Amino acid sequence: MKKLIIALGGNALIQKGQKGTAEEQFSNIRKPVAQMAELSKDYHLVITHGNGPQSGNLLLQQEACDEVPKMPLSVIGAQTQGQIGYMIERTLDEELMRLSMADEKLFLTILTYTRVKEDDPAFQNPTKPVGPAYPDPKPGFVKTAKGWRRVVPSPKPYKIYQYREIKRLMQDNFIIIACGGGGIPVFKKNMKLKGVEAVIDKDLATAKLGEQIHADIMMIATDEEKVALNFGKPNESRLDELTIADAKKYLEEGQFPAGSMGPKIQACINFIEAGGEQAIITSVDNITEALAGTAGTHFHL
């Protein structure tokens, strides 16, 4: 069986216009998880996910309450890994029972750390908005469509610390949920791990984990069914496939903005160049079809 790693975008849990209640999130996650339960018949499966809306809500709760100590981003990242891992696990359990596979497939959420480098240039240029938005300017904040928000660095992921445990569990037929929110950013100092006030792109972290576990296929499941050139313009064109050379060229030309499709394209480039067999970008509704080759944008050398 081939190794398949799937990154779920934020819309897999909270869609535009929703408040993000537990009921909404469980309802939204059902369709992609049902597809992945089916795919686990034929693939060793790792699931990764974003955590932007969930961590934003926790940060907002912190800002609204002074009765308890405020937690750093590293701890909030760990909290969301547990929260979203539980939602995926519970839904996966139900879908495996529906398929009469509950006794065949085991699953586990892995609390995941991601190594970053202290000298990463991102620490000199924070760009990632986090937490609540305010109507008035504040030091260290930037103007966004929602208002003024705090920005933190988004350094590159260099290593997923738990990759060996994940590889071993996959050999024992576990479905693994890992790298939530890109992993908890840490670096080592004086033989100790230190959490960092940063946010790691979950697609880049997924590509790094895929490289470390020698995954055959990486899929990024997002809002769009295919990658588009000239997105939102009259001459928009959807792509069935992209060579790595063309992907790099379009990335340099600015076709894929850093705040949306850019990191996804870069993650596919990284994965293929590291030895991955296939990388795919598609929507959360078309996971099965994309693997069958009838949906999504497929990347190759």
Tab-separated table of C-alpha atoms in Angstrom:
chain	number	residue	atom	x	y	z
A	1	MET	CA	0.000	0.000	0.000
A	2	LYS	CA	1.246	3.468	-0.883
A	3	LYS	CA	1.658	6.210	1.702
A	4	LEU	CA	-0.764	9.103	1.280
A	5	ILE	CA	-0.603	12.347	3.278
A	6	ILE	CA	-3.600	14.698	3.058
A	7	ALA	CA	-3.648	18.302	4.322
A	8	LEU	CA	-7.097	19.614	5.192
A	9	GLY	CA	-7.657	23.361	4.790
A	10	GLY	CA	-9.504	25.559	7.257
A	11	ASN	CA	-12.784	25.284	5.341
A	12	ALA	CA	-12.869	21.584	6.165
A	13	LEU	CA	-14.070	22.589	9.641
A	14	ILE	CA	-15.359	26.165	9.512
A	15	GLN	CA	-16.866	27.568	6.336
A	16	LYS	CA	-17.368	31.203	5.392
A	17	GLY	CA	-20.246	32.810	7.257
A	18	GLN	CA	-20.296	30.215	10.024
A	19	LYS	CA	-19.694	30.917	13.697
A	20	GLY	CA	-17.635	27.763	14.179
A	21	THR	CA	-19.841	25.946	16.652
A	22	ALA	CA	-18.958	22.369	17.525
A	23	GLU	CA	-22.026	21.181	15.616
A	24	GLU	CA	-20.963	23.077	12.473
A	25	GLN	CA	-17.426	21.738	12.625
A	26	PHE	CA	-18.528	18.119	13.105
A	27	SER	CA	-20.947	18.498	10.189
A	28	ASN	CA	-18.327	20.043	7.898
A	29	ILE	CA	-15.634	17.461	8.613
A	30	ARG	CA	-17.933	14.554	7.767
A	31	LYS	CA	-17.511	14.574	3.965
A	32	PRO	CA	-13.693	14.706	3.763
A	33	VAL	CA	-13.306	12.206	6.608
A	34	ALA	CA	-15.797	9.818	4.989
A	35	GLN	CA	-13.686	9.898	1.820
A	36	MET	CA	-10.515	9.257	3.783
A	37	ALA	CA	-12.067	6.324	5.616
A	38	GLU	CA	-12.752	4.760	2.211
A	39	LEU	CA	-9.222	5.519	1.040
A	40	SER	CA	-7.715	3.833	4.084
A	41	LYS	CA	-8.633	0.510	2.445
A	42	ASP	CA	-5.942	1.132	-0.160
A	43	TYR	CA	-3.465	3.577	1.409
A	44	HIS	CA	-1.403	4.091	4.532
A	45	LEU	CA	-2.903	7.426	5.545
A	46	VAL	CA	-1.678	10.519	7.397
A	47	ILE	CA	-4.031	13.469	7.907
A	48	THR	CA	-2.799	16.995	8.640
A	49	HIS	CA	-4.924	20.102	9.154
A	50	GLY	CA	-4.996	23.852	9.624
A	51	ASN	CA	-6.045	25.567	12.837
A	52	GLY	CA	-6.391	29.259	11.956
A	53	PRO	CA	-10.015	29.836	12.997
A	54	GLN	CA	-9.692	27.672	16.104
A	55	SER	CA	-6.502	29.314	17.378
A	56	GLY	CA	-8.011	32.721	16.544
A	57	ASN	CA	-11.010	31.919	18.725
A	58	LEU	CA	-8.769	30.860	21.618
A	59	LEU	CA	-6.763	34.072	21.311
A	60	LEU	CA	-9.990	36.073	21.306
A	61	GLN	CA	-11.135	34.259	24.449
A	62	GLN	CA	-7.833	35.150	26.097
A	63	GLU	CA	-8.237	38.815	25.198
A	64	ALA	CA	-11.755	38.848	26.631
A	65	CYS	CA	-10.822	37.344	30.002
A	66	ASP	CA	-8.244	38.444	32.581
A	67	GLU	CA	-9.241	35.869	35.190
A	68	VAL	CA	-6.866	33.158	33.932
A	69	PRO	CA	-3.257	33.373	32.670
A	70	LYS	CA	-2.789	33.966	28.951
A	71	MET	CA	-1.100	31.136	27.048
A	72	PRO	CA	1.629	31.538	24.378
A	73	LEU	CA	1.019	30.520	20.760
A	74	SER	CA	2.890	27.237	21.242
A	75	VAL	CA	0.437	26.140	23.937
A	76	ILE	CA	-2.550	27.344	21.918
A	77	GLY	CA	-1.251	25.316	18.984
A	78	ALA	CA	-1.142	22.239	21.202
A	79	GLN	CA	-4.697	22.915	22.379
A	80	THR	CA	-6.013	23.086	18.825
A	81	GLN	CA	-4.185	19.899	17.855
A	82	GLY	CA	-6.120	18.124	20.588
A	83	GLN	CA	-9.417	19.812	19.751
A	84	ILE	CA	-9.351	19.169	16.007
A	85	GLY	CA	-7.751	15.749	16.452
A	86	TYR	CA	-10.710	14.757	18.621
A	87	MET	CA	-13.193	15.965	15.999
A	88	ILE	CA	-11.456	14.062	13.208
A	89	GLU	CA	-11.035	10.929	15.346
A	90	ARG	CA	-14.668	10.841	16.451
A	91	THR	CA	-15.923	11.269	12.892
A	92	LEU	CA	-13.399	8.768	11.542
A	93	ASP	CA	-14.481	6.201	14.099
A	94	GLU	CA	-18.104	6.538	12.984
A	95	GLU	CA	-17.185	6.279	9.303
A	96	LEU	CA	-15.003	3.211	9.852
A	97	MET	CA	-17.866	1.556	11.732
A	98	ARG	CA	-20.178	2.385	8.830
A	99	LEU	CA	-17.743	0.578	6.522
A	100	SER	CA	-17.403	-2.357	8.961
A	101	MET	CA	-13.691	-1.518	9.285
A	102	ALA	CA	-13.544	-0.458	12.925
A	103	ASP	CA	-11.706	-3.650	13.921
A	104	GLU	CA	-9.218	-3.401	11.047
A	105	LYS	CA	-8.120	0.248	11.292
A	106	LEU	CA	-6.622	2.007	14.285
A	107	PHE	CA	-6.123	5.765	14.487
A	108	LEU	CA	-4.246	8.196	16.670
A	109	THR	CA	-3.637	11.935	16.988
A	110	ILE	CA	0.042	12.789	17.479
A	111	LEU	CA	1.030	15.972	19.287
A	112	THR	CA	3.542	17.301	16.777
A	113	TYR	CA	6.499	19.689	17.161
A	114	THR	CA	8.108	21.404	14.175
A	115	ARG	CA	11.707	22.549	14.296
A	116	VAL	CA	12.464	26.082	13.156
A	117	LYS	CA	15.776	27.957	13.055
A	118	GLU	CA	16.470	30.927	15.303
A	119	ASP	CA	18.152	32.783	12.452
A	120	ASP	CA	15.270	32.326	10.002
A	121	PRO	CA	14.750	35.689	8.222
A	122	ALA	CA	11.022	35.447	9.025
A	123	PHE	CA	11.762	36.489	12.606
A	124	GLN	CA	12.941	39.861	11.312
A	125	ASN	CA	9.797	40.311	9.214
A	126	PRO	CA	6.603	39.069	10.935
A	127	THR	CA	3.790	38.717	8.387
A	128	LYS	CA	1.200	36.275	9.751
A	129	PRO	CA	-1.903	37.919	11.298
A	130	VAL	CA	-3.206	36.130	14.410
A	131	GLY	CA	-5.869	36.700	17.014
A	132	PRO	CA	-8.675	39.255	17.207
A	133	ALA	CA	-9.024	42.384	15.052
A	134	TYR	CA	-9.239	45.881	16.530
A	135	PRO	CA	-10.619	49.093	14.989
A	136	ASP	CA	-7.607	51.216	16.000
A	137	PRO	CA	-3.855	50.791	15.345
A	138	LYS	CA	-1.657	49.097	17.944
A	139	PRO	CA	2.137	48.584	18.113
A	140	GLY	CA	3.155	45.416	16.257
A	141	PHE	CA	-0.209	45.245	14.476
A	142	VAL	CA	-1.035	45.526	10.752
A	143	LYS	CA	-4.141	46.664	8.923
A	144	THR	CA	-6.163	43.764	7.491
A	145	ALA	CA	-9.608	43.457	5.923
A	146	LYS	CA	-10.965	42.641	9.388
A	147	GLY	CA	-9.157	45.468	11.200
A	148	TRP	CA	-5.835	45.824	13.018
A	149	ARG	CA	-4.302	42.467	13.965
A	150	ARG	CA	-1.119	41.294	15.621
A	151	VAL	CA	1.431	39.733	13.275
A	152	VAL	CA	3.933	36.997	14.108
A	153	PRO	CA	6.723	35.315	12.109
A	154	SER	CA	6.056	32.358	9.823
A	155	PRO	CA	9.409	30.529	9.657
A	156	LYS	CA	10.184	27.540	7.445
A	157	PRO	CA	9.725	24.033	8.873
A	158	TYR	CA	13.023	22.102	8.980
A	159	LYS	CA	11.993	18.924	10.768
A	160	ILE	CA	8.910	17.247	12.196
A	161	TYR	CA	10.191	15.744	15.427
A	162	GLN	CA	7.693	12.870	15.660
A	163	TYR	CA	8.261	11.463	12.161
A	164	ARG	CA	9.828	8.212	13.445
A	165	GLU	CA	6.845	7.460	15.685
A	166	ILE	CA	4.514	8.206	12.783
A	167	LYS	CA	6.403	5.864	10.432
A	168	ARG	CA	6.299	3.048	12.978
A	169	LEU	CA	2.571	3.477	13.661
A	170	MET	CA	1.821	3.482	9.928
A	171	GLN	CA	3.557	0.095	9.677
A	172	ASP	CA	1.071	-1.139	12.287
A	173	ASN	CA	-1.850	0.060	10.128
A	174	PHE	CA	-2.657	3.216	12.111
A	175	ILE	CA	-4.295	6.222	10.459
A	176	ILE	CA	-2.345	9.169	11.861
A	177	ILE	CA	-3.519	12.731	12.518
A	178	ALA	CA	-0.488	15.019	12.848
A	179	CYS	CA	1.070	18.424	12.135
A	180	GLY	CA	-2.048	20.299	13.240
A	181	GLY	CA	-1.661	23.970	12.362
A	182	GLY	CA	1.764	23.259	10.895
A	183	GLY	CA	2.988	21.792	14.160
A	184	ILE	CA	4.080	23.524	17.364
A	185	PRO	CA	7.086	25.703	16.398
A	186	VAL	CA	10.129	24.972	18.561
A	187	PHE	CA	13.904	25.187	18.518
A	188	LYS	CA	16.497	23.517	20.703
A	189	LYS	CA	18.594	25.562	23.102
A	190	ASN	CA	20.887	24.146	25.783
A	191	MET	CA	19.477	20.650	25.200
A	192	LYS	CA	15.909	21.886	25.758
A	193	LEU	CA	13.003	22.498	23.407
A	194	LYS	CA	11.693	26.049	23.470
A	195	GLY	CA	8.307	27.083	22.080
A	196	VAL	CA	8.315	30.010	19.679
A	197	GLU	CA	5.766	32.795	19.130
A	198	ALA	CA	5.266	31.943	15.476
A	199	VAL	CA	2.918	30.197	13.063
A	200	ILE	CA	4.129	27.588	10.572
A	201	ASP	CA	2.348	27.131	7.266
A	202	LYS	CA	0.533	23.819	7.479
A	203	ASP	CA	1.082	22.925	3.808
A	204	LEU	CA	4.843	23.433	4.021
A	205	ALA	CA	4.889	21.378	7.224
A	206	THR	CA	2.854	18.665	5.497
A	207	ALA	CA	5.390	18.520	2.661
A	208	LYS	CA	8.232	18.247	5.181
A	209	LEU	CA	6.500	15.406	7.054
A	210	GLY	CA	5.702	13.715	3.727
A	211	GLU	CA	9.390	13.885	2.851
A	212	GLN	CA	10.465	12.439	6.221
A	213	ILE	CA	8.043	9.496	6.165
A	214	HIS	CA	8.725	8.860	2.442
A	215	ALA	CA	5.108	9.404	1.427
A	216	ASP	CA	4.279	8.550	-2.171
A	217	ILE	CA	1.444	11.057	-2.624
A	218	MET	CA	0.656	14.400	-1.019
A	219	MET	CA	-2.740	16.009	-1.410
A	220	ILE	CA	-3.729	19.507	-0.304
A	221	ALA	CA	-7.516	19.747	0.100
A	222	THR	CA	-8.693	23.353	0.048
A	223	ASP	CA	-11.500	25.635	-1.217
A	224	GLU	CA	-10.767	25.325	-4.924
A	225	GLU	CA	-11.128	22.213	-7.070
A	226	LYS	CA	-8.159	23.200	-9.268
A	227	VAL	CA	-5.328	25.707	-9.330
A	228	ALA	CA	-6.072	28.705	-11.559
A	229	LEU	CA	-3.977	31.152	-13.538
A	230	ASN	CA	-5.268	34.750	-13.497
A	231	PHE	CA	-7.588	33.815	-10.654
A	232	GLY	CA	-10.801	35.870	-10.541
A	233	LYS	CA	-10.099	37.614	-13.850
A	234	PRO	CA	-11.971	37.269	-17.171
A	235	ASN	CA	-9.089	35.214	-18.595
A	236	GLU	CA	-8.941	32.817	-15.633
A	237	SER	CA	-7.905	29.291	-16.614
A	238	ARG	CA	-8.008	26.161	-14.463
A	239	LEU	CA	-5.088	23.738	-14.646
A	240	ASP	CA	-5.308	19.941	-14.780
A	241	GLU	CA	-1.557	19.578	-14.322
A	242	LEU	CA	1.582	21.583	-13.630
A	243	THR	CA	5.222	20.734	-14.114
A	244	ILE	CA	7.537	21.804	-11.321
A	245	ALA	CA	9.348	24.124	-13.747
A	246	ASP	CA	6.097	25.870	-14.695
A	247	ALA	CA	4.962	26.017	-11.073
A	248	LYS	CA	8.195	27.826	-10.143
A	249	LYS	CA	7.820	30.215	-13.074
A	250	TYR	CA	4.221	31.134	-12.227
A	251	LEU	CA	5.152	31.516	-8.561
A	252	GLU	CA	7.906	33.992	-9.456
A	253	GLU	CA	5.507	35.880	-11.736
A	254	GLY	CA	3.127	36.432	-8.814
A	255	GLN	CA	0.330	34.200	-10.084
A	256	PHE	CA	-0.012	32.582	-6.653
A	257	PRO	CA	-0.158	35.097	-3.758
A	258	ALA	CA	1.758	34.398	-0.570
A	259	GLY	CA	-1.396	34.690	1.522
A	260	SER	CA	-3.413	32.068	-0.356
A	261	MET	CA	-2.265	29.651	-3.060
A	262	GLY	CA	1.461	30.468	-2.910
A	263	PRO	CA	2.457	28.227	0.031
A	264	LYS	CA	0.403	25.354	-1.408
A	265	ILE	CA	2.272	25.570	-4.709
A	266	GLN	CA	5.601	25.766	-2.887
A	267	ALA	CA	4.666	22.752	-0.754
A	268	CYS	CA	3.959	20.700	-3.890
A	269	ILE	CA	7.282	21.786	-5.391
A	270	ASN	CA	9.125	20.840	-2.186
A	271	PHE	CA	7.433	17.449	-1.964
A	272	ILE	CA	8.133	16.433	-5.569
A	273	GLU	CA	11.727	17.677	-5.463
A	274	ALA	CA	12.288	15.697	-2.262
A	275	GLY	CA	11.331	12.482	-4.079
A	276	GLY	CA	7.531	12.366	-3.802
A	277	GLU	CA	5.760	10.551	-6.594
A	278	GLN	CA	2.749	12.814	-6.948
A	279	ALA	CA	1.321	16.042	-5.471
A	280	ILE	CA	-2.283	17.175	-5.917
A	281	ILE	CA	-4.273	20.292	-5.026
A	282	THR	CA	-8.051	19.938	-5.013
A	283	SER	CA	-11.163	20.744	-2.967
A	284	VAL	CA	-12.259	18.939	0.193
A	285	ASP	CA	-15.249	17.609	-1.764
A	286	ASN	CA	-13.120	15.957	-4.472
A	287	ILE	CA	-10.483	13.999	-2.576
A	288	THR	CA	-11.449	10.595	-3.987
A	289	GLU	CA	-11.939	11.919	-7.529
A	290	ALA	CA	-8.571	13.680	-7.453
A	291	LEU	CA	-6.781	10.466	-6.520
A	292	ALA	CA	-8.573	8.762	-9.391
A	293	GLY	CA	-7.245	11.449	-11.733
A	294	THR	CA	-10.622	13.037	-12.587
A	295	ALA	CA	-10.298	16.179	-10.458
A	296	GLY	CA	-7.663	18.513	-9.054
A	297	THR	CA	-4.356	19.884	-10.322
A	298	HIS	CA	-1.603	17.275	-10.506
A	299	PHE	CA	2.087	18.207	-10.131
A	300	HIS	CA	4.967	16.333	-11.736
A	301	LEU	CA	8.580	16.891	-12.810
